[in-house]
Coordinates of C-alpha atoms in Angstrom, one line a residue:
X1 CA 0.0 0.0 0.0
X2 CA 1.5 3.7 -1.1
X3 CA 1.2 5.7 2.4
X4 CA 1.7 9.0 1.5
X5 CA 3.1 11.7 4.3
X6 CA 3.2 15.0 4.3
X7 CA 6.2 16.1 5.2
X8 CA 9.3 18.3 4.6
X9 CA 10.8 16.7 1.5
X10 CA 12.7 17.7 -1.6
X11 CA 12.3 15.2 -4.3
X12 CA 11.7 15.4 -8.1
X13 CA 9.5 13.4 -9.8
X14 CA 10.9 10.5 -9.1
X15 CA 9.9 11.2 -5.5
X16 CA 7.1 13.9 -5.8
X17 CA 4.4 12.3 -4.2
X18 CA 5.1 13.8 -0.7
X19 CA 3.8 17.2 0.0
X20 CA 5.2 19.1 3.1
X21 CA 2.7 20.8 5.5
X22 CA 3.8 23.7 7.8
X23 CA 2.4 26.2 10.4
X24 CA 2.4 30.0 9.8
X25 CA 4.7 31.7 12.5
X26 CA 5.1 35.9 12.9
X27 CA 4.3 36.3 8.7
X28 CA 2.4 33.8 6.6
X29 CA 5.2 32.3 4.9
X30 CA 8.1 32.3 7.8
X31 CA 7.8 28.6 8.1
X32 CA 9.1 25.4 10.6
X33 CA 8.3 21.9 10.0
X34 CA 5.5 20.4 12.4
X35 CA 6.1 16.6 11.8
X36 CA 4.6 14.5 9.5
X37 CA 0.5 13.5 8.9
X38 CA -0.5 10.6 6.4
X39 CA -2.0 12.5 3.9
X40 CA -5.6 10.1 3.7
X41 CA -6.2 12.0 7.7
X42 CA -5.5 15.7 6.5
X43 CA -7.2 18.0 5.1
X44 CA -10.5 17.5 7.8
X45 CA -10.7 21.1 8.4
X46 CA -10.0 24.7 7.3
X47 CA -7.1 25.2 9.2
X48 CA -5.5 22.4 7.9
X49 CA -6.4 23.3 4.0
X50 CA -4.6 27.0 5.0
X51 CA -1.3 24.6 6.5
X52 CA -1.6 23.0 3.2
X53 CA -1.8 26.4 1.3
X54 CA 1.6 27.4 3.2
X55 CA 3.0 24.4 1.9
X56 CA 2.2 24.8 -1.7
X57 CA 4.1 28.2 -1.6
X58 CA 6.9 26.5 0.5
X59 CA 9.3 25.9 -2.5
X60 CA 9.2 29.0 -3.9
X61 CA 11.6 30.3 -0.6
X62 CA 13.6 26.9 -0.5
X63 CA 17.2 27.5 -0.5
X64 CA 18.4 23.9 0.3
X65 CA 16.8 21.0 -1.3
X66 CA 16.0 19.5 -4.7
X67 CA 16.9 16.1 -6.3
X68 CA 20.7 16.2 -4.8
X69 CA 20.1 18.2 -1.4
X70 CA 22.5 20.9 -1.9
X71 CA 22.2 24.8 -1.9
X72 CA 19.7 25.9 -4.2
X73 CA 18.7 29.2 -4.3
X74 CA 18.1 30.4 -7.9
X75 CA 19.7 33.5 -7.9
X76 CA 22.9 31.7 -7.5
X77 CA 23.2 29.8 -10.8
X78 CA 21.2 32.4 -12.7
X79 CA 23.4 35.4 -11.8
X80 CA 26.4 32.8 -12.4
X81 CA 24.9 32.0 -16.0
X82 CA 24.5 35.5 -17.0
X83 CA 27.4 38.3 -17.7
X84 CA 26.3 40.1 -14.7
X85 CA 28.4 37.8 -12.3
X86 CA 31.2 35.0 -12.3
X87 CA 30.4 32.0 -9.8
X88 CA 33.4 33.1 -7.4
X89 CA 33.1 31.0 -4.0
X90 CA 36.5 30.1 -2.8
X91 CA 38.0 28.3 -6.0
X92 CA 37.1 26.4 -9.0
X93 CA 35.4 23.9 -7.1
X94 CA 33.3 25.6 -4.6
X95 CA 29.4 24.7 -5.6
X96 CA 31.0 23.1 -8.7
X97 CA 26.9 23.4 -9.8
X98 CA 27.5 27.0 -10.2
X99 CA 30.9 26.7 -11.7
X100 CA 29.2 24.7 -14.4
X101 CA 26.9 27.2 -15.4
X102 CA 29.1 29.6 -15.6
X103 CA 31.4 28.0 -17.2
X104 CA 28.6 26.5 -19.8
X105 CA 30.2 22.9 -18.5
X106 CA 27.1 21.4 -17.2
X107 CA 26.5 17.6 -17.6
X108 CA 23.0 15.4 -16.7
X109 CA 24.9 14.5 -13.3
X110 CA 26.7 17.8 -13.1
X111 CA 24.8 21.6 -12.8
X112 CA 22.1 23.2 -11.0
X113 CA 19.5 21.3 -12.9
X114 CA 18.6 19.3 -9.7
X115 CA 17.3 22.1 -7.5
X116 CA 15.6 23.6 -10.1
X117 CA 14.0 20.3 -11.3
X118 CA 13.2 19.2 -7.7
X119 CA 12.1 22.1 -5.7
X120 CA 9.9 23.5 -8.7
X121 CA 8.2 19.8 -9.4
X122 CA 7.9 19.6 -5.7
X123 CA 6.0 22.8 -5.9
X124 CA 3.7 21.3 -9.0
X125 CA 3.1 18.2 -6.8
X126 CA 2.2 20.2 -3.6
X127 CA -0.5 22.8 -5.8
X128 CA -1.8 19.3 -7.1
X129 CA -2.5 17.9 -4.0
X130 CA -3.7 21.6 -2.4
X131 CA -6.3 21.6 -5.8
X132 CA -7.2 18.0 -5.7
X133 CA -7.9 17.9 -1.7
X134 CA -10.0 21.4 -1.3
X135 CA -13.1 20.5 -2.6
X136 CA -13.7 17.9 0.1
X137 CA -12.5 19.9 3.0
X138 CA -15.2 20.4 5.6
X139 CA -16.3 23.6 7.0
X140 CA -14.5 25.4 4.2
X141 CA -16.3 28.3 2.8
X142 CA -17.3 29.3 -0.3
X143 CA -14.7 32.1 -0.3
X144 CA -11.8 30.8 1.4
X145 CA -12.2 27.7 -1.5
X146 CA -12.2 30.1 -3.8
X147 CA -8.9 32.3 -2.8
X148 CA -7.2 28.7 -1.8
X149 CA -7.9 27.3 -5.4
X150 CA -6.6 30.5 -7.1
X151 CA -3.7 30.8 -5.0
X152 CA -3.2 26.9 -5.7
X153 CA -3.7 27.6 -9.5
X154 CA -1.4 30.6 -9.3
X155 CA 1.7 28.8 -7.6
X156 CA 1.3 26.0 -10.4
X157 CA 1.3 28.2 -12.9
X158 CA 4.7 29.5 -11.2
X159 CA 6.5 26.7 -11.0
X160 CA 5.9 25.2 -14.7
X161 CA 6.9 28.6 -16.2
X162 CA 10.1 28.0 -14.4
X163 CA 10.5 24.6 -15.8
X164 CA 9.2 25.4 -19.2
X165 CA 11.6 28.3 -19.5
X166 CA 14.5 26.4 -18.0
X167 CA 13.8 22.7 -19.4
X168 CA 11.7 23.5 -22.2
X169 CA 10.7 19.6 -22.5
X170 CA 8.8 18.8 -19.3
X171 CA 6.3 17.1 -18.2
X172 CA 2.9 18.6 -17.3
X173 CA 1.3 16.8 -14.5
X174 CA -2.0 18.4 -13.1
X175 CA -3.2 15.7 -10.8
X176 CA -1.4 13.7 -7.7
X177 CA 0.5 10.6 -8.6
X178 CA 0.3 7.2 -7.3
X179 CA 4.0 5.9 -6.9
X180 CA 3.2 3.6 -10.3
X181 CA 2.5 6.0 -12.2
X182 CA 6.0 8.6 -11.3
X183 CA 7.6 6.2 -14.4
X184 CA 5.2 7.0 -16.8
X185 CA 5.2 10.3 -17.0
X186 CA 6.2 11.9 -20.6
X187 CA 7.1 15.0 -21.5
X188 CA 4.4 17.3 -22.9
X189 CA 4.8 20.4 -25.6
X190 CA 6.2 23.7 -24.5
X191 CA 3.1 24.7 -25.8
X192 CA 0.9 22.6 -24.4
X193 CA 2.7 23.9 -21.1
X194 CA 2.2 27.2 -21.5
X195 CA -1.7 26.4 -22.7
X196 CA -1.7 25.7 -19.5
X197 CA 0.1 28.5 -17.5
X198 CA -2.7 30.5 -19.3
X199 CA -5.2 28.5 -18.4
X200 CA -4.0 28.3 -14.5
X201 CA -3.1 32.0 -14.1
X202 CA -6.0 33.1 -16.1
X203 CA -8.7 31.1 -13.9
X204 CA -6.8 32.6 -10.6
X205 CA -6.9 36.3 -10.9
X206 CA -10.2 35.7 -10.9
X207 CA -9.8 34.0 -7.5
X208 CA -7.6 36.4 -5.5
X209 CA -7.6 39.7 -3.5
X210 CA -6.6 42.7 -5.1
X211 CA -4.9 43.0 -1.7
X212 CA -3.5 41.7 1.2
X213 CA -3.1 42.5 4.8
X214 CA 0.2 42.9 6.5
X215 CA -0.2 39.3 8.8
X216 CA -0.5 37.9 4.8
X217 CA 2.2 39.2 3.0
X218 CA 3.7 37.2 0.3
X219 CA 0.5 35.7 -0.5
X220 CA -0.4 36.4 -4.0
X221 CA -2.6 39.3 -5.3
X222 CA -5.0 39.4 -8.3
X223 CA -1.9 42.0 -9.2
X224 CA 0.8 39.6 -9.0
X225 CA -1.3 37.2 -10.7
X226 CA -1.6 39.9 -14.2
X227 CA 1.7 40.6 -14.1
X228 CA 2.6 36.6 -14.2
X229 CA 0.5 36.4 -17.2
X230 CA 1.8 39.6 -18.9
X231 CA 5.1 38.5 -18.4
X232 CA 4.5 35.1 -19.6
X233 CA 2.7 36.6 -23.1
X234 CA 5.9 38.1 -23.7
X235 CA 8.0 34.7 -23.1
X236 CA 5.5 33.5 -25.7
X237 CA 5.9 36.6 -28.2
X238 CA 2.3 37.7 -27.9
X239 CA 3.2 40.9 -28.2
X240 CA -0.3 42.4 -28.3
X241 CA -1.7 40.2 -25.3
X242 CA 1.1 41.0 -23.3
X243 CA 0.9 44.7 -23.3
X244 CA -2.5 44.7 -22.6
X245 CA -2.3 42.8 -19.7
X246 CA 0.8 44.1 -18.0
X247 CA -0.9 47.7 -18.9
X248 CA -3.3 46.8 -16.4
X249 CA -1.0 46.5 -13.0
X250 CA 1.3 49.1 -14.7
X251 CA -1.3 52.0 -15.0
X252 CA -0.4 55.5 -15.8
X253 CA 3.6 55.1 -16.1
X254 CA 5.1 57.3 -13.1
X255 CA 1.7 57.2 -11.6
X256 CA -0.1 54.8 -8.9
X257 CA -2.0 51.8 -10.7
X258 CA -4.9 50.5 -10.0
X259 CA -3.7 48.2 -7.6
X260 CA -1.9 50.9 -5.8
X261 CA 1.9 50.1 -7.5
X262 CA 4.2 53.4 -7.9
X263 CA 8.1 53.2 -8.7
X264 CA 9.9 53.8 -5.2
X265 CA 11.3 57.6 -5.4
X266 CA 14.5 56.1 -3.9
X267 CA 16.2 53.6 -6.0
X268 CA 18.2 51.8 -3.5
X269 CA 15.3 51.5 -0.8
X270 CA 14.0 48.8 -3.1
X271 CA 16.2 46.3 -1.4
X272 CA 16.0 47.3 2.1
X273 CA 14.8 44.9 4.7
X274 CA 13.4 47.6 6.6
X275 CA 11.5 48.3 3.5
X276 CA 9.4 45.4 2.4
X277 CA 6.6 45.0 0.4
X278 CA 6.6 48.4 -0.5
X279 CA 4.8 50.4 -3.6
X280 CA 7.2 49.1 -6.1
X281 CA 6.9 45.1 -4.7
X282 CA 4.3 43.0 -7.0
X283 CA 5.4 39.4 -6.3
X284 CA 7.9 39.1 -3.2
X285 CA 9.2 36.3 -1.5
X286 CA 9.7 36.6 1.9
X287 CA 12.9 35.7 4.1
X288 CA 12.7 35.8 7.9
X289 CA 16.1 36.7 9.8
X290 CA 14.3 35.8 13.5
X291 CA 14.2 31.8 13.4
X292 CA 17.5 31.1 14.9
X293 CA 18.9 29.0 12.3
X294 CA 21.9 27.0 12.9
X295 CA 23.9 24.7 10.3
X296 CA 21.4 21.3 12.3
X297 CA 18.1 23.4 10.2
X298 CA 19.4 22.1 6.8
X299 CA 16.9 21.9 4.5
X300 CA 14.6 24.1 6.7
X301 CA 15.6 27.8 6.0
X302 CA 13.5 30.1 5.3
X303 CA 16.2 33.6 5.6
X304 CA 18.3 34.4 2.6
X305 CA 21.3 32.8 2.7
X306 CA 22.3 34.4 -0.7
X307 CA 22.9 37.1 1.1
X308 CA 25.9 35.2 2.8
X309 CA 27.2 33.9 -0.3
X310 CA 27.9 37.4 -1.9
X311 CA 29.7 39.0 0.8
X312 CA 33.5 39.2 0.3
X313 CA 35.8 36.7 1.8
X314 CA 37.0 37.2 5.0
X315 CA 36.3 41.0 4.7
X316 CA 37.8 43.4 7.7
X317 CA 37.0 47.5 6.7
X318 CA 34.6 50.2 7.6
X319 CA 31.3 48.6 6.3
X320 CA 30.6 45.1 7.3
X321 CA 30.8 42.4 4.7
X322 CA 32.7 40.0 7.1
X323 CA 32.2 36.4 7.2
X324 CA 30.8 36.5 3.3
X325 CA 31.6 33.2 1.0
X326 CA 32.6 35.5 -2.0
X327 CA 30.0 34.1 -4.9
X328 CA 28.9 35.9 -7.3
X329 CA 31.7 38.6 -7.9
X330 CA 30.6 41.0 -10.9
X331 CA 31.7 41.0 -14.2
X332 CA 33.6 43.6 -15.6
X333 CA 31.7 44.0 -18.6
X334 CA 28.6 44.4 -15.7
X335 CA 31.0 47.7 -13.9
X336 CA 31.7 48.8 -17.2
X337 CA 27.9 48.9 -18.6
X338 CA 26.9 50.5 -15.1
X339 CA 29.8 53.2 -14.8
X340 CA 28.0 56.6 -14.3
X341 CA 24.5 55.5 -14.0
X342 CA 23.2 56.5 -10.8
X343 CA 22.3 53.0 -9.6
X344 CA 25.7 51.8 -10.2
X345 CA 26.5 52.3 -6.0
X346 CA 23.4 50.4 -5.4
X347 CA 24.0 47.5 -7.3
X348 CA 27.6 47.0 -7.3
X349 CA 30.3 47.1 -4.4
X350 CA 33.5 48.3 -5.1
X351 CA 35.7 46.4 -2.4
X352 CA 39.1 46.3 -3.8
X353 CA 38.9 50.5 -3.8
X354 CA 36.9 49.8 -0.3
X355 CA 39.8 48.7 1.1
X356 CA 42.7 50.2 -0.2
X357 CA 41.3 53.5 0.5
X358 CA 40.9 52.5 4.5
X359 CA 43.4 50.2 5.0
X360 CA 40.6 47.1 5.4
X361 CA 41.5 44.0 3.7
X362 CA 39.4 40.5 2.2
X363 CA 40.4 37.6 0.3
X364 CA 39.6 38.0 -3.4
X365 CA 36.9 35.3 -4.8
X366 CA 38.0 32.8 -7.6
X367 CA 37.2 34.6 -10.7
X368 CA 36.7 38.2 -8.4
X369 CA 37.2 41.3 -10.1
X370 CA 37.3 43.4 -6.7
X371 CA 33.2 44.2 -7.4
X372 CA 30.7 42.4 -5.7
X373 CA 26.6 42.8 -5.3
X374 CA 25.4 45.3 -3.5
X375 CA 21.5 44.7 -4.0
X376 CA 21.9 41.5 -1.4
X377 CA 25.1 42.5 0.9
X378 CA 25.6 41.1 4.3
X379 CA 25.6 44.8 6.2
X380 CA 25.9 45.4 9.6
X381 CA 22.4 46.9 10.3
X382 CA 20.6 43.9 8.9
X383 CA 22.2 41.2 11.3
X384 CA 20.0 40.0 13.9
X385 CA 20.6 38.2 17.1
X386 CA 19.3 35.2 16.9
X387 CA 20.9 31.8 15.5
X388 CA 24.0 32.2 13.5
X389 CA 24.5 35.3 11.3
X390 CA 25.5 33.6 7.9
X391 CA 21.9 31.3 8.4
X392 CA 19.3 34.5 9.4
X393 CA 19.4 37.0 6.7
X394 CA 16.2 38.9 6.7
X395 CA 16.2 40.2 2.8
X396 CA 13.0 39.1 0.5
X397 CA 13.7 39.5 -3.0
X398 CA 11.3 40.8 -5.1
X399 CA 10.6 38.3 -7.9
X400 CA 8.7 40.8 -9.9
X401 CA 8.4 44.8 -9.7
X402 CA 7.1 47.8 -11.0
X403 CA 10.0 48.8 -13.2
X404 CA 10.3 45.2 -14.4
X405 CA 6.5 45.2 -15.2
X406 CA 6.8 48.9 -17.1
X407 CA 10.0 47.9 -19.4
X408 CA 8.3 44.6 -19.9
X409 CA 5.5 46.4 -21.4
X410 CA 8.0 48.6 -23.3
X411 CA 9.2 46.3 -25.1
X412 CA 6.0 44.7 -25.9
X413 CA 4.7 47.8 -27.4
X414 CA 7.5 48.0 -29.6
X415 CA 7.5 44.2 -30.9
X416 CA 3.9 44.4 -31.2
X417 CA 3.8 48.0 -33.3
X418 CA 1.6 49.5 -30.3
X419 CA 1.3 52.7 -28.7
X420 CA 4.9 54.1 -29.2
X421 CA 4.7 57.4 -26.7
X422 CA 3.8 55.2 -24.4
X423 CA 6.2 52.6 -24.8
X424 CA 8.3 55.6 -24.3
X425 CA 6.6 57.3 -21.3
X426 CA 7.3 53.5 -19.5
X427 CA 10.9 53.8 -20.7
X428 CA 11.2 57.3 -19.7
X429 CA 9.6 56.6 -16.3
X430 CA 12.1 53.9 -15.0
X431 CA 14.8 56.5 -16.1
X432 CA 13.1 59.9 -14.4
X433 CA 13.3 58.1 -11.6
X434 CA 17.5 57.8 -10.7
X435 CA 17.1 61.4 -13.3
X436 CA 18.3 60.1 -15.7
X437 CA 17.3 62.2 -19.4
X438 CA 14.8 60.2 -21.7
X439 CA 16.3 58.1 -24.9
X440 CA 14.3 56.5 -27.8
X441 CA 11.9 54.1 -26.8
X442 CA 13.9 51.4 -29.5
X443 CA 14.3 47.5 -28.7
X444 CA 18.2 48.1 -27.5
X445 CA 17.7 50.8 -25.3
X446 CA 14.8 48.9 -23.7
X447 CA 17.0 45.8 -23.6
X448 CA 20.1 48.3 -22.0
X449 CA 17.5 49.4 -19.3
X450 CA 16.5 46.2 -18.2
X451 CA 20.9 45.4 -17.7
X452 CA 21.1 48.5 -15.7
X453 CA 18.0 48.4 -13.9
X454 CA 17.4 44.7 -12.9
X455 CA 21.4 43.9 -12.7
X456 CA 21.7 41.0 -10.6
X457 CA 18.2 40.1 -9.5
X458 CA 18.2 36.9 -11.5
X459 CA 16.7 38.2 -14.8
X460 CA 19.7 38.4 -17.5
X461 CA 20.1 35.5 -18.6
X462 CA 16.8 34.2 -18.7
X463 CA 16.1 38.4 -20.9
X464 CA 19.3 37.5 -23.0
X465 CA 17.7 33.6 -24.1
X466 CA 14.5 34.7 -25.2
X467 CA 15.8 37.9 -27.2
X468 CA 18.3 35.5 -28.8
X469 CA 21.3 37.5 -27.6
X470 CA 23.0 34.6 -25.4
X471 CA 25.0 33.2 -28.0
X472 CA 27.0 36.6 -28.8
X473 CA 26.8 37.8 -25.4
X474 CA 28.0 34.8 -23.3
X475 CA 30.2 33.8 -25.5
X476 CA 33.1 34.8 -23.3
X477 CA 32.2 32.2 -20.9
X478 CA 31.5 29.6 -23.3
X479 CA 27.7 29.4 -24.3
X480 CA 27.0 26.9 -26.5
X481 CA 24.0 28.5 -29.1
X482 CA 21.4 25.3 -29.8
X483 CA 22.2 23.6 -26.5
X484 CA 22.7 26.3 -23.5
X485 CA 19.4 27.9 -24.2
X486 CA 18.3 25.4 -21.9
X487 CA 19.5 23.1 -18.9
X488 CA 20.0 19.2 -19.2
X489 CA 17.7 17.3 -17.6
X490 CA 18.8 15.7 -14.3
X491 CA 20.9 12.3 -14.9
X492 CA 18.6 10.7 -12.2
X493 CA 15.4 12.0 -14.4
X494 CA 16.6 9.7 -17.0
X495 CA 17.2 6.6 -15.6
X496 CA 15.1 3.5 -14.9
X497 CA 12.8 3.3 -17.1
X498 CA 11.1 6.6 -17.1
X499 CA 9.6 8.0 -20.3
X500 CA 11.9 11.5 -20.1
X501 CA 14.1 12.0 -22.6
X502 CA 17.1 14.0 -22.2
X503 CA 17.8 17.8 -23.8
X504 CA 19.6 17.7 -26.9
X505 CA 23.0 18.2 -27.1
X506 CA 23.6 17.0 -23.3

């Protein structure tokens, strides 16, 4: 007999038939595991469909996990990927996942593949059960099985647009699986995945709240919702669909939306902890700095431990960086794009002139230039007290914001032939706000914006794919054009006797 648990677990699909449940402490998504329930005695109340809920977003601020239980926080491999960042660390073989992608080295059994393939099918699996399981919880109300099925239909939606876009070939599973049927599974169509990312996100803005209370932040809005599906249109090239949707959360550019977005006046109080979910946030992910972590909570935290892994090496100066694992140095094509543009202090670090000019010192990363990222740097008034200070960063990252959503529509406009002075009032919006002059709302100035504006939030590479610009652009680090558009599929995905084909060229 299959007994299904739910549990903490990080499996792919070979092991996806576990979802984890846990309890909301201080925000809705600051999480601890509570132990494990067979899954056949769950879901008996409404309390326990919301624990289920929690769990279904759960993946989304994993950092530890997926089909090889290592670090795994996207940002990480992305940034690597891109020619924003190098993978740095201590040497050529520190997170040799990251090494791989930056080095455009990656193997089946060698990359960041796993996490992504495991924590993001574990997230499918989860928003399965969650949409299978509510219909037959008792007591729930009409409206709470309503916002739950959106929010389930939402996070699906989620999670395969991050397969699709970093798989392509995938399968598309929509119900829970029975452990017989895990080898079965065949890939689907991109297109008949992102048919159903439509379909999902489409079906849950109709679902959600246009807003949220401050006990539920994180939780997604119909906003967040929009701007999923706009941004999705684009991935597709539907140029016309796209616009018009991401017009809707976007509003009058420089003005408040509907939904109550406006760009931050201050650039760098974007990333501030003390700052979150402000007017500019549309989709965060919350981090909590106040669980006491120590190394024994593997595969449990919920704080950004990114934020650990950029900090310089060993650092000893006037602004505190110390105890940093040196990932992610910048590029210097990334300090040479940025020089002069007013957000170039609040995205890139210059420690090598840091120290020399106060007599502080670090250890220089593998691959470091002497730049590292500002956006997520360990600092000195963000530590907190509790646990150990590389394990309780407090920084969310904002997976999608205004100025995204605004250039994003940009550039729609001008694929699509649409309104060009308001492509351009988008354009001119995201620049009015560090003052900088307006420029021709053309697709390279749009595509130059995004660089300087998004620099190491984990968009490059995925913006230089679909524009077709990888193979020029990352060619200095080895991008392969026909095969490095897209990850291989985990070696373990492959093997016995599952219907899942590998990527071609891996």
């Amino acid at each position: 007999m299959n007994r299904k648990y739910i549990k903490y677990t990080a499996f792919g699909i070979l092991g996806a038939i576990g979802i984890s449940v846990s309890s909301c402490k201080k925000s809705f998504l600051e999480l601890q595991p509570q132990g494990e329930f067979l899954e056949s005695n769950y879901y008996s109340n409404p309390a326990e469909a919301l624990t289920a809920v929690v769990a279904a977003y759960d993946p989304l601020v994993t950092e530890t996990g997926g089909i090889d239980n290592t670090y795994s926080d996207p940002l990480g491999p992305l940034n690597s990927a891109s020619d924003d960042t190098f993978a740095g660390g201590g040497s050529s073989s520190d997170v040799p996942q990251w090494q791989a992608i930056n080095n455009y080295t990656m193997t089946p059994a060698l990359g960041p593949q796993g996490g992504f393939w495991g924590i993001n099918f574990q997230g499918v699996n989860r928003a399965d059960v969650l949409l299978a399981k509510l219909p037959q919880v008792p007591g729930l109300s009409a409206d709470l099985l309503k916002r739950y099925t959106a929010e389930g239909q939402f996070l699906r939606a989620h999670y395969y647009f991050d397969l699709v876009r970093l798989f392509k070939n995938v399968p598309l599973i929509l119900t829970p699986l029975q452990t017989a049927d895990v080898y079965k599974q065949p890939q689907a169509t991109p297109e008949a995945v992102y048919a159903q990312i439509e379909k999902d996100l489409t079906d849950a803005i109709n679902g959600l709240p246009t807003t949220v209370s401050a006990t539920e932040n994180g939780r997604v809005t119909k906003g967040a919702a929009i701007a999923l599906l706009g941004k999705v249109y684009l991935y597709e090239k539907k140029w016309t669909q796209a616009a018009s949707t991401l017009a809707q959360v976007n509003g009058t550019p420089g003005g408040t939306s509907g939904y109550g977005y406006h760009l931050q006046a201050n650039f760098g109080a974007i990333f501030d902890p003390t700052n979150k979910f402000n007017s500019e946030s549309i989709f965060e992910l919350v981090h909590s700095g106040a669980q006491s972590y120590t190394w024994n909570n593997w595969d449990q935290f919920k704080s950004n431990i990114y934020v650990q892994m950029v900090g310089p090496r060993n650092y000893k100066g006037p602004i505190y960086y110390g105890g940093g694992y040196g990932f992610c140095p910048i590029t210097p094509q990334l300090v040479t794009a940025m020089k002069g543009d007013p957000r170039y202090g609040y995205t890139i670090a210059n420690i090598d002139s840091l120290t020399k000019a106060t007599g502080g010192s670090y250890d220089q990363s593998y691959q470091g230039s002497g730049y590292y990222i500002q956006k997520y740097a360990p600092l000195l008034k963000n530590i907190v007290t509790t646990g150990l200070t590389d394990l309780n960063w407090p920084n969310d990252y904002i997976e999608i914001r205004l100025a995204d959503t605004y250039l994003m529509e940009a550039e729609a406009l001008v694929n699509g032939g649409g309104d060009a002075a308001r492509a351009l009032a988008l354009l001119s919006a995201v620049r009015a706000r560090v003052k900088l002059a307006p420029v021709a709302a053309t697709l390279a100035n749009i595509y130059n914006e995004r660089r300087l504006e998004l620099a190491t939030e984990g968009h490059r590479w995925f913006d230089l794919v679909r524009t077709g610009q990888a193979p020029t652009v990352l060619a200095f680090k080895g991008f392969k054009a026909g095969v490095n558009e897209i990850l291989p599929i985990p070696l373990t995905e492959t093997l016995n006797g599952t219907q899942i084909k590998q990527n071609p060229g891996y």
